[in-house]
PDB file of C-alpha atoms and ligand atoms in Angstrom:
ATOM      1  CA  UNK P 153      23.105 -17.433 -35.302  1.00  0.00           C
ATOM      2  CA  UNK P 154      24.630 -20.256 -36.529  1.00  0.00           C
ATOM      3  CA  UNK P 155      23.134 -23.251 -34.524  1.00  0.00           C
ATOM      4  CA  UNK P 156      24.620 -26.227 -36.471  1.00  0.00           C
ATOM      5  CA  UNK P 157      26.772 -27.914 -34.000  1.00  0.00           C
ATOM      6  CA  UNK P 158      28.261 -30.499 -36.794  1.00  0.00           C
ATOM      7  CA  UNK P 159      29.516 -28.690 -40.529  1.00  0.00           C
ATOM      8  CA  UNK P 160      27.061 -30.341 -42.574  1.00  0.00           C
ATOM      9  CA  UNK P 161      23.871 -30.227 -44.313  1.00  0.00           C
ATOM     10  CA  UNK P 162      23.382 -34.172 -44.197  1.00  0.00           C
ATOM     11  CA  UNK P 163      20.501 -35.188 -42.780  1.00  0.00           C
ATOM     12  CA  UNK P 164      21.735 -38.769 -41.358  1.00  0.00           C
ATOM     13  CA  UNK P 165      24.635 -37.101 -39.986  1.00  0.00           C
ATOM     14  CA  UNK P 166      22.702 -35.975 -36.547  1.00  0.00           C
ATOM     15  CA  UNK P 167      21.588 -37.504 -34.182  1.00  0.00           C
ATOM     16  CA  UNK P 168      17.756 -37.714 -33.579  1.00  0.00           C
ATOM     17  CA  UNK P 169      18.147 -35.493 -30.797  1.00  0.00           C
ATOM     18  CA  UNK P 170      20.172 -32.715 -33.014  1.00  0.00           C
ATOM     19  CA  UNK P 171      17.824 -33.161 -35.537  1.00  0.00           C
ATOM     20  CA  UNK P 172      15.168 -32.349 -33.102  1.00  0.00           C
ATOM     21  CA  UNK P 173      16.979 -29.184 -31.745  1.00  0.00           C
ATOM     22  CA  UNK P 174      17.295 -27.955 -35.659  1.00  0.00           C
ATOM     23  CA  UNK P 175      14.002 -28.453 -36.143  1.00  0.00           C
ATOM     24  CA  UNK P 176      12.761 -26.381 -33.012  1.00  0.00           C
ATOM     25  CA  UNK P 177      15.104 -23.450 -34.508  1.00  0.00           C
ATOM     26  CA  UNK P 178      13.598 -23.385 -37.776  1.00  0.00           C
ATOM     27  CA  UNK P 179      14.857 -26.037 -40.245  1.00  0.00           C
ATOM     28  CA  UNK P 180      11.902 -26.615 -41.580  1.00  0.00           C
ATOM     29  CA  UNK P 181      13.589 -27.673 -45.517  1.00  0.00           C
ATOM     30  CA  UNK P 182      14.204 -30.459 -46.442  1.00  0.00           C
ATOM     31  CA  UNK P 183      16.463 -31.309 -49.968  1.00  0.00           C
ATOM     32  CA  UNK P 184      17.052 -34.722 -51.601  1.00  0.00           C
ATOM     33  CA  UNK P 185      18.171 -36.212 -54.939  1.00  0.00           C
ATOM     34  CA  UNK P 186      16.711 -38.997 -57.328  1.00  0.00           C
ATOM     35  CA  UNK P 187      19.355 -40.568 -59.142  1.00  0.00           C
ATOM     36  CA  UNK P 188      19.614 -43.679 -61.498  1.00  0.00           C
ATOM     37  CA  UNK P 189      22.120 -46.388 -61.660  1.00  0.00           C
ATOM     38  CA  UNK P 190      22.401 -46.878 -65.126  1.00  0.00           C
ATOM     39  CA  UNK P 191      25.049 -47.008 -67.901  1.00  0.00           C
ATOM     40  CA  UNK P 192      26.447 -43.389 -68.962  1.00  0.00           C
ATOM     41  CA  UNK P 193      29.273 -45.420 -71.256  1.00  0.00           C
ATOM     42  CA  UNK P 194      32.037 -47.002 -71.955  1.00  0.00           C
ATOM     43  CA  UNK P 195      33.884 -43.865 -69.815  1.00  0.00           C
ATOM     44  CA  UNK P 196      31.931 -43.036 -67.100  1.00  0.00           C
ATOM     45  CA  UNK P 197      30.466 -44.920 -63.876  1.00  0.00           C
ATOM     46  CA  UNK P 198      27.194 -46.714 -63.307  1.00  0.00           C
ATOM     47  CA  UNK P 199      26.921 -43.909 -60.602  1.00  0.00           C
ATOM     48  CA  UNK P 200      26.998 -40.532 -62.959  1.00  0.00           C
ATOM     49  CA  UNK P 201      23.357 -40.016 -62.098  1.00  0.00           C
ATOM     50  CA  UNK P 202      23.340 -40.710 -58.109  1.00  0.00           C
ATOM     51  CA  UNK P 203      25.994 -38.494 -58.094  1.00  0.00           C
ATOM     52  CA  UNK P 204      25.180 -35.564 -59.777  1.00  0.00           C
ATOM     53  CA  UNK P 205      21.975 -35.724 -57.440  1.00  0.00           C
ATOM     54  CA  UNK P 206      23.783 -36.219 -54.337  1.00  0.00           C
ATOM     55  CA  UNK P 207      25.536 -32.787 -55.838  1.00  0.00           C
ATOM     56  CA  UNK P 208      23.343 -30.926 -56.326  1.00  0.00           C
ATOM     57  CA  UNK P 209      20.919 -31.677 -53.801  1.00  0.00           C
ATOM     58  CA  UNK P 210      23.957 -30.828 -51.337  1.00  0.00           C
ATOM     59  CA  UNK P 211      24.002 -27.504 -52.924  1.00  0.00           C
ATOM     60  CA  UNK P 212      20.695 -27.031 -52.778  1.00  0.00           C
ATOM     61  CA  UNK P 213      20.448 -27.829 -49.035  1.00  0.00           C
ATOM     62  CA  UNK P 214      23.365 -25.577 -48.361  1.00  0.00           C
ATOM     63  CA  UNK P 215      22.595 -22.690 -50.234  1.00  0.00           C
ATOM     64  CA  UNK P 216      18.671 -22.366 -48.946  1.00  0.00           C
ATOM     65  CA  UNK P 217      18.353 -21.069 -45.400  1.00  0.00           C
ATOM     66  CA  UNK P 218      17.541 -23.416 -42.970  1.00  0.00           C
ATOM     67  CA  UNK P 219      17.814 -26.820 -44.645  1.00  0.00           C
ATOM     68  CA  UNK P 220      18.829 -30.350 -44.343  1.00  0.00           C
ATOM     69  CA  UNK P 221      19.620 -32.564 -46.965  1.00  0.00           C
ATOM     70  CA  UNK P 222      18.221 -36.400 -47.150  1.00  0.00           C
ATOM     71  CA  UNK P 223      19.592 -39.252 -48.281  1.00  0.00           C
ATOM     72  CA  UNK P 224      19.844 -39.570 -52.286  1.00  0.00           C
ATOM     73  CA  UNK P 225      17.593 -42.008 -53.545  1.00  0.00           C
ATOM     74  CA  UNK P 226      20.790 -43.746 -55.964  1.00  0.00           C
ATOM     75  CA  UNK P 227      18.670 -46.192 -58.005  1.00  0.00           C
ATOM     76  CA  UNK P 228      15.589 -44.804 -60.264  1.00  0.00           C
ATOM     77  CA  UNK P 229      13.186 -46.086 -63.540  1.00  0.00           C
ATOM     78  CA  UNK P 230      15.967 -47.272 -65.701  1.00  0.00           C
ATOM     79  CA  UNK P 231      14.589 -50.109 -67.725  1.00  0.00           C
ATOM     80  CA  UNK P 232      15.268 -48.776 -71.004  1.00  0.00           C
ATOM     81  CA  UNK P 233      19.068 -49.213 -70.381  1.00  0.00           C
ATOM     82  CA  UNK P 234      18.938 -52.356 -69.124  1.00  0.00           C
ATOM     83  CA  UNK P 235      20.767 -53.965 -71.981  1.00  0.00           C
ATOM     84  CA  UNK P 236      23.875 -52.219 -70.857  1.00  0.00           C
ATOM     85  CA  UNK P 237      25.640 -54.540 -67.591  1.00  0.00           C
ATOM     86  CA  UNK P 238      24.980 -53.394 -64.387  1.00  0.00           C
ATOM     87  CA  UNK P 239      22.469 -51.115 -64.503  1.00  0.00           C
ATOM     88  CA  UNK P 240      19.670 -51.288 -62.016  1.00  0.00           C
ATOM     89  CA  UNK P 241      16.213 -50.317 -62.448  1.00  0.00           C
ATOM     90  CA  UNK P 242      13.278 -50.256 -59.925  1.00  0.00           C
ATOM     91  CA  UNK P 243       9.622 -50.883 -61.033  1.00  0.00           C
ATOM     92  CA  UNK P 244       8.146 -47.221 -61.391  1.00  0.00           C
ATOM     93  CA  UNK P 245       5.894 -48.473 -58.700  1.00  0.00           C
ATOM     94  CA  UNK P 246       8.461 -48.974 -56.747  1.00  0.00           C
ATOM     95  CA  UNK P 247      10.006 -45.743 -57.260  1.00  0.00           C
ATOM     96  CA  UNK P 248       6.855 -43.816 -56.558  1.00  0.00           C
ATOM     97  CA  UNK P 249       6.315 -46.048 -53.088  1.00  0.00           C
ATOM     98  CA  UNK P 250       9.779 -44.546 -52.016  1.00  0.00           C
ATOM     99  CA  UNK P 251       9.217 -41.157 -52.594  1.00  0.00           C
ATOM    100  CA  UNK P 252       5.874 -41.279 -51.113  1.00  0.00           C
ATOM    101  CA  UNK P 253       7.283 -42.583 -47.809  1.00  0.00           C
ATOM    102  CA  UNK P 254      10.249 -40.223 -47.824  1.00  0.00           C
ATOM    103  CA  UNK P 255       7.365 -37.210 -48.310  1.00  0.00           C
ATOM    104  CA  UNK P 256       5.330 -38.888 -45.798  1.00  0.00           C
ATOM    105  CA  UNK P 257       8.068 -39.156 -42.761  1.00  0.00           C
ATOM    106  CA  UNK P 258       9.038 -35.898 -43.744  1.00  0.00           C
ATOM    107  CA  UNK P 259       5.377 -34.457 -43.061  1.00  0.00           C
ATOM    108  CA  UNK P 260       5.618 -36.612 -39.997  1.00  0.00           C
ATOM    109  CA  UNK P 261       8.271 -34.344 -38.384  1.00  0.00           C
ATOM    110  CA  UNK P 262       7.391 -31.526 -38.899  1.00  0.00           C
ATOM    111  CA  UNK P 263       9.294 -30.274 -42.188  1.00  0.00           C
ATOM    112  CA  UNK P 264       7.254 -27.485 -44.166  1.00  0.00           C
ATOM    113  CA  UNK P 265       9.309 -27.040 -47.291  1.00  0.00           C
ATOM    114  CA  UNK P 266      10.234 -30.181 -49.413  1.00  0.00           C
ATOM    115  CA  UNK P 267      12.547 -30.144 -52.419  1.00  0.00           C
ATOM    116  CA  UNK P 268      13.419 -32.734 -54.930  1.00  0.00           C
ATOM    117  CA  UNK P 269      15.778 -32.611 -57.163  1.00  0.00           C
ATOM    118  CA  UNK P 270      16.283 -35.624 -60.154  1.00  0.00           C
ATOM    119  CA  UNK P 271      19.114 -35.945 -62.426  1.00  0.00           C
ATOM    120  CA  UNK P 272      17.361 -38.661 -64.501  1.00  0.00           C
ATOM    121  CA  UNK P 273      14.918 -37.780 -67.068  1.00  0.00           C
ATOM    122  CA  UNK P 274      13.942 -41.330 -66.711  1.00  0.00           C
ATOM    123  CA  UNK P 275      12.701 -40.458 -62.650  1.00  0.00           C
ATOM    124  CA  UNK P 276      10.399 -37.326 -64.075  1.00  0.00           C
ATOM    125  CA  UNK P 277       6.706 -38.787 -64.345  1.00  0.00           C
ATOM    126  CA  UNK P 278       7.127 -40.848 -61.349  1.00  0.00           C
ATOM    127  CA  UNK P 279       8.240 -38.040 -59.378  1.00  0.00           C
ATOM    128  CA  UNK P 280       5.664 -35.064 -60.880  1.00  0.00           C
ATOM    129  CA  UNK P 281       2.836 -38.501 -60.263  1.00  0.00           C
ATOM    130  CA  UNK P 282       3.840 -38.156 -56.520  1.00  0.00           C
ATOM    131  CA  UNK P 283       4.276 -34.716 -55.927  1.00  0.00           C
ATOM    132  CA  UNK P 284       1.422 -34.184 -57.403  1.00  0.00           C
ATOM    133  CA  UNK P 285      -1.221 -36.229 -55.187  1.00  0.00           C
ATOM    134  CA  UNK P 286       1.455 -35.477 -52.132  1.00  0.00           C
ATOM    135  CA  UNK P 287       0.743 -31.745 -52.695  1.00  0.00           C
ATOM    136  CA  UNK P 288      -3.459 -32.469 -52.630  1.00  0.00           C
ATOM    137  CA  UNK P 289      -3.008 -34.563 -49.409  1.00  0.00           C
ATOM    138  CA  UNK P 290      -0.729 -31.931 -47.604  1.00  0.00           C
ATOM    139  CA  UNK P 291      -1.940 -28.391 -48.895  1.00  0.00           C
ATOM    140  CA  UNK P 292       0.342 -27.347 -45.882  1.00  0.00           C
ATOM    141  CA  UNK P 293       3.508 -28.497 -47.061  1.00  0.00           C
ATOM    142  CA  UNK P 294       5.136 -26.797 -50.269  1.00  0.00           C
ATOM    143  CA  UNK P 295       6.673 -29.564 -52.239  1.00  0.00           C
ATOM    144  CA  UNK P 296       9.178 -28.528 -55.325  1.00  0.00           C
ATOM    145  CA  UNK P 297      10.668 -30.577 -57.797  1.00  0.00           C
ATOM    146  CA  UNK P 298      13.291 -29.663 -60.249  1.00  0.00           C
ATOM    147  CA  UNK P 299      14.617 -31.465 -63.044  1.00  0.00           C
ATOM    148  CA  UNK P 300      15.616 -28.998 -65.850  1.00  0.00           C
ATOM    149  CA  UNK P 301      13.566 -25.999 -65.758  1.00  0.00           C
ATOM    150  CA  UNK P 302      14.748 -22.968 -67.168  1.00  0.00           C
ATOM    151  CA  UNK P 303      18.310 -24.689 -67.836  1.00  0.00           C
ATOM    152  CA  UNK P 304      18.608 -25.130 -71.595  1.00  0.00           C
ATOM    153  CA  UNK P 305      18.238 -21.741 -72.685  1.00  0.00           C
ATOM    154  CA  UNK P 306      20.950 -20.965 -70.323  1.00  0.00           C
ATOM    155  CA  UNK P 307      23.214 -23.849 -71.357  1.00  0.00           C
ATOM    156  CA  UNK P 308      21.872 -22.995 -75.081  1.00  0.00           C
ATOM    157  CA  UNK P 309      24.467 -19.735 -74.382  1.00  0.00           C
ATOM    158  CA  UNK P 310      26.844 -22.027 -72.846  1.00  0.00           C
ATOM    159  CA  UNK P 311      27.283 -23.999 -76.041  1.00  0.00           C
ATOM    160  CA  UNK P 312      27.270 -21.713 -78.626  1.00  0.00           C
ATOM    161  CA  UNK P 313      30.261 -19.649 -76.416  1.00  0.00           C
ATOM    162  CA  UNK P 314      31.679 -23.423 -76.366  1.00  0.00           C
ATOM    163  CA  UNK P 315      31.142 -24.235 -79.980  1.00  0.00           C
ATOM    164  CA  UNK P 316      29.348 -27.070 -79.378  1.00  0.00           C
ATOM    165  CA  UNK P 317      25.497 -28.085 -80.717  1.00  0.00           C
ATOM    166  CA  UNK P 318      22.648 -29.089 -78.056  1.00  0.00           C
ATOM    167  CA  UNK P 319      23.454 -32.940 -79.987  1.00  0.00           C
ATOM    168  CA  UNK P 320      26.885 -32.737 -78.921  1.00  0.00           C
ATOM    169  CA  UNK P 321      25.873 -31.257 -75.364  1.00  0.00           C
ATOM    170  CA  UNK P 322      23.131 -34.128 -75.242  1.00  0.00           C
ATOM    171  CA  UNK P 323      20.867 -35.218 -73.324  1.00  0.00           C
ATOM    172  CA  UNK P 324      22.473 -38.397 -71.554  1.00  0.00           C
ATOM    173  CA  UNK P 325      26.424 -38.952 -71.147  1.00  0.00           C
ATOM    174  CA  UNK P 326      26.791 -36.243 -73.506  1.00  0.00           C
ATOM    175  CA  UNK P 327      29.345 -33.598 -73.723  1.00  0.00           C
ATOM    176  CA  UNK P 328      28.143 -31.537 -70.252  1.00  0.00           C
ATOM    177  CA  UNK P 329      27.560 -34.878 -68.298  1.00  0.00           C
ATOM    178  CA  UNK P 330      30.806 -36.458 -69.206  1.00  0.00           C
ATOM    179  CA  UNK P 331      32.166 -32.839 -67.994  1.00  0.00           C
ATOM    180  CA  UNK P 332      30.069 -32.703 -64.361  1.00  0.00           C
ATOM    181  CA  UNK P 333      31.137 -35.893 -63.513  1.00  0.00           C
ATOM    182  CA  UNK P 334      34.496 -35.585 -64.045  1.00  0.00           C
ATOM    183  CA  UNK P 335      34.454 -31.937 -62.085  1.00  0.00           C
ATOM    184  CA  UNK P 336      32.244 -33.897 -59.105  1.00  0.00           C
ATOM    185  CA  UNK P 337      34.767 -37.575 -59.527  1.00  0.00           C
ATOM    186  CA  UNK P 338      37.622 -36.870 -62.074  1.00  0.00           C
ATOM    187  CA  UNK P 339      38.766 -40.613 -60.589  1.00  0.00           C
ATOM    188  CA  UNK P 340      35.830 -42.392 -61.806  1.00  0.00           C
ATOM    189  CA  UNK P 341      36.416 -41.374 -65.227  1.00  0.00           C
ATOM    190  CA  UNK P 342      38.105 -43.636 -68.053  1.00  0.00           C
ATOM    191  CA  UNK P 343      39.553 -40.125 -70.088  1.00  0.00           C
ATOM    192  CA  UNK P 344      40.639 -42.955 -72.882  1.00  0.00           C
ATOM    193  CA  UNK P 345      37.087 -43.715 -73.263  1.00  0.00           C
ATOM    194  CA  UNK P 346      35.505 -40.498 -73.492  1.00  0.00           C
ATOM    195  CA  UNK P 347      33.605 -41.090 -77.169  1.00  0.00           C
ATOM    196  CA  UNK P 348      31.378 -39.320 -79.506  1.00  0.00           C
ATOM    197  CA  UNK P 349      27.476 -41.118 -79.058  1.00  0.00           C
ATOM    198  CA  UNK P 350      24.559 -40.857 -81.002  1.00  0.00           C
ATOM    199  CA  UNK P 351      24.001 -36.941 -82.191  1.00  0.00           C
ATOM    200  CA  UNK P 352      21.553 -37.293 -85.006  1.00  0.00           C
ATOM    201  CA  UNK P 353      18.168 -35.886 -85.344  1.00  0.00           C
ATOM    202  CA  UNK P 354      15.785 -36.301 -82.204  1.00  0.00           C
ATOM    203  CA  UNK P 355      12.047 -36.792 -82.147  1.00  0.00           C
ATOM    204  CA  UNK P 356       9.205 -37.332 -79.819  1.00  0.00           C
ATOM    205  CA  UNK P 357       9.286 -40.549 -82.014  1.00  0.00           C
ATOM    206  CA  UNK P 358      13.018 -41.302 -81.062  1.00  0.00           C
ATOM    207  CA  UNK P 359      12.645 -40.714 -77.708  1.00  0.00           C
ATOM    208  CA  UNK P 360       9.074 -43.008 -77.669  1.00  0.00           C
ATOM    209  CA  UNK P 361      11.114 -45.319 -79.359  1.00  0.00           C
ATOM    210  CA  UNK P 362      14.277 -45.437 -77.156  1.00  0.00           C
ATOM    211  CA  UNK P 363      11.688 -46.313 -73.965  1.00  0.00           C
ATOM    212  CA  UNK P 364       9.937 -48.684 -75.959  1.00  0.00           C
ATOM    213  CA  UNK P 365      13.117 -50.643 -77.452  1.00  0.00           C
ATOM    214  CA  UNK P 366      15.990 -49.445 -75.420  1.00  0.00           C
ATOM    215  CA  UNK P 367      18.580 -47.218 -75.787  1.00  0.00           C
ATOM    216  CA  UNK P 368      20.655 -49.397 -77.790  1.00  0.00           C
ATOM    217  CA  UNK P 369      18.625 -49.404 -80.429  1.00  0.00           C
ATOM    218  CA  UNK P 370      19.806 -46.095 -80.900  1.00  0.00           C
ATOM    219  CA  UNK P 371      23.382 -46.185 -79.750  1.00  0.00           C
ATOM    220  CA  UNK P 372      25.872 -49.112 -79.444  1.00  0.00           C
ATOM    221  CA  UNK P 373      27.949 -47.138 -76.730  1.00  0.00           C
ATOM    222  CA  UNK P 374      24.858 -45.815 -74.654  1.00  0.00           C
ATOM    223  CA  UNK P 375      25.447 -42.052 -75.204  1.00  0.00           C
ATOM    224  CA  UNK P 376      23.431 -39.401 -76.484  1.00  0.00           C
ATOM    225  CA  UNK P 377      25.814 -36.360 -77.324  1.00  0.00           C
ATOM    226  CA  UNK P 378      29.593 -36.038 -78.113  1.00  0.00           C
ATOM    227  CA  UNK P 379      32.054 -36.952 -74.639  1.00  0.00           C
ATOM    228  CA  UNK P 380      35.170 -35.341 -76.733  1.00  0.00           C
ATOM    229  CA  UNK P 381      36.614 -32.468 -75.301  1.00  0.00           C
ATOM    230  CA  UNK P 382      34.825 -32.933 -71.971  1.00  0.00           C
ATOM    231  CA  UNK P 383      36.942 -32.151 -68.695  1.00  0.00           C
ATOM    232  CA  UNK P 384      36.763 -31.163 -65.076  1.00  0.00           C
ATOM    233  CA  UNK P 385      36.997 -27.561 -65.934  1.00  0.00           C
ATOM    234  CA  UNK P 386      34.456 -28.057 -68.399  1.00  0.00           C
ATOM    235  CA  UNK P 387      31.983 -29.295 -65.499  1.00  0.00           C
ATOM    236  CA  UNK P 388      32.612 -25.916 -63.643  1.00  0.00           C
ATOM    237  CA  UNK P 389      31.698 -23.873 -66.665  1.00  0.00           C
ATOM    238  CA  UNK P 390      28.227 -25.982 -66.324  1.00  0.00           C
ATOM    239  CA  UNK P 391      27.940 -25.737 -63.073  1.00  0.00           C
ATOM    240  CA  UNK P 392      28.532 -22.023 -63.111  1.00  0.00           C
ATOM    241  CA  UNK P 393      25.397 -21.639 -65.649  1.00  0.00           C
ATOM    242  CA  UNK P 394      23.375 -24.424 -64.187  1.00  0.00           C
ATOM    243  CA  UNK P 395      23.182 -23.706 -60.350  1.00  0.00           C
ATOM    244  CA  UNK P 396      21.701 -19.785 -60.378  1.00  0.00           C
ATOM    245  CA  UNK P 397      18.924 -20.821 -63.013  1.00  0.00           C
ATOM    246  CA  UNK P 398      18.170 -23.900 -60.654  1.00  0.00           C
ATOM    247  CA  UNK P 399      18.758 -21.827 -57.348  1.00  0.00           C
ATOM    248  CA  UNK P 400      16.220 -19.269 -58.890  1.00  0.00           C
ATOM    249  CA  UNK P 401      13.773 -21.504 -60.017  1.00  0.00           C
ATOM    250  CA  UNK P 402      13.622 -23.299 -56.764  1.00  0.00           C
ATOM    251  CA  UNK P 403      13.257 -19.854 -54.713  1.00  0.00           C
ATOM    252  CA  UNK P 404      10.824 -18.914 -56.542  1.00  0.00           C
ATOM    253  CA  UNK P 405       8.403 -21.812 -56.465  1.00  0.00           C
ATOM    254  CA  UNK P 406       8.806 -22.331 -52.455  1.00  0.00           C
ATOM    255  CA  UNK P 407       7.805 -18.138 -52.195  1.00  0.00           C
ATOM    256  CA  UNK P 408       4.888 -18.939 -54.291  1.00  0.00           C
TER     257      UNK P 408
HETATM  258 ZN1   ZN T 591      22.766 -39.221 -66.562  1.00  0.00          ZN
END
């Protein structure tokens, strides 16, 4: 039985007293998204990270029985981009406090099942700090995050079918980025701009050094992969790959 009065997943679309009902009928999940509001380059929006996690917490919500999705949490740790206009970044303190007190009201009411998903690789140790002394203080609660587990051998396929190497793909603004944004907001996208980033060698050293100095110290345009060739279509394709390996890994850890 279908008791959702209202066709949505979104949280903040009910009223208290909905919300109330749902949870006395079992919606006991809740799903939300850490984004960033950062630079993705000179072609795509500020936003490319807020929205992928709006995404794909939405499809998380609506493909797990039973679950509501929160509101996105659109700004994350972003510092090292912060020579690029606009972006925003919050202290990582700050970040932490915000997820604590989402986990904590969510506790409050009664949710059992709590799943985070982050599109920024930037949000990752704030987030597994959190979850981490969250899942000590409520041994009751099953809280699950998911960033990119299981995904690259899976897009590793992807891109050889594709022609493309894991530099081009890359691991910000890069070729499969520049692609899911334009499937999620092909409007948002400057197609004129789509440009080919940094895609040399990476180390544990480059990356040390990118957080350290900033990501322009590494590339003048602020992406990391090859936009080129990137499209709306493309974004299916990687959405296609992405969501079972994400769907499965998620499953999996809230049976365990
Ligand atoms: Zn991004």
């Amino acid at each position: 039985m279908n008791i959702m009065k209202k066709n949505t997943v979104r949280l903040d679309d009910y009223s208290w007293e909905e919300i109330k009902h749902l949870e006395e009928n079992g919606y006991k999940t809740i799903v939300f998204g850490i984004g960033a509001t950062e630079q993705h380059g000179p072609s795509l929006p500020l936003q490319a990270d807020a929205l992928q996690a709006d995404k794909a917490a939405n499809i998380i919500a609506s493909e797990l029985p039973n679950a509501l999705q929160a509101p996105t949490i659109r700004v994350g740790y972003s510092k090292y981009h912060m020579h690029f206009s606009g972006t925003i970044t919050l202290r990582e303190s700050t970040l932490q406090a915000i997820i604590e007190d989402y986990i904590d009201s969510f506790v409050h009411h009664g949710f059992s099942n709590i799943v985070i998903f982050i599109s920024h690789g930037g949000n990752v140790p704030s987030t597994e700090k959190v979850v981490k002394s969250k899942q000590e203080q409520y041994p009751n609660t099953k809280i699950v995050y998911y960033y990119d587990q299981d995904a690259m051998t899976a897009i590793g396929e992807l891109a050889m079918e594709l022609q493309l190497t894991p530099a081009q793909i890359g691991t910000h603004a890069g070729h499969m980025e520049a692609s899911l944004v334009q499937y999620y907001a092909e409007d948002l996208v400057d197609k004129n701009k789509l440009i080919e980033g940094y895609i040399g060698e990476w180390s544990e050293e480059l990356h040390q050094k990118m957080h350290e100095m900033g990501m322009h110290t590494l590339t003048k345009n602020g992406v990391l992969g090859d936009q080129r060739g990137s499209s709306k279509e493309m974004g299916k394709k990687y959405l296609n790959v992405l969501k079972p390996v994400m769907m499965n890994y998620i499953k999996k850890k809230l049976e365990e």
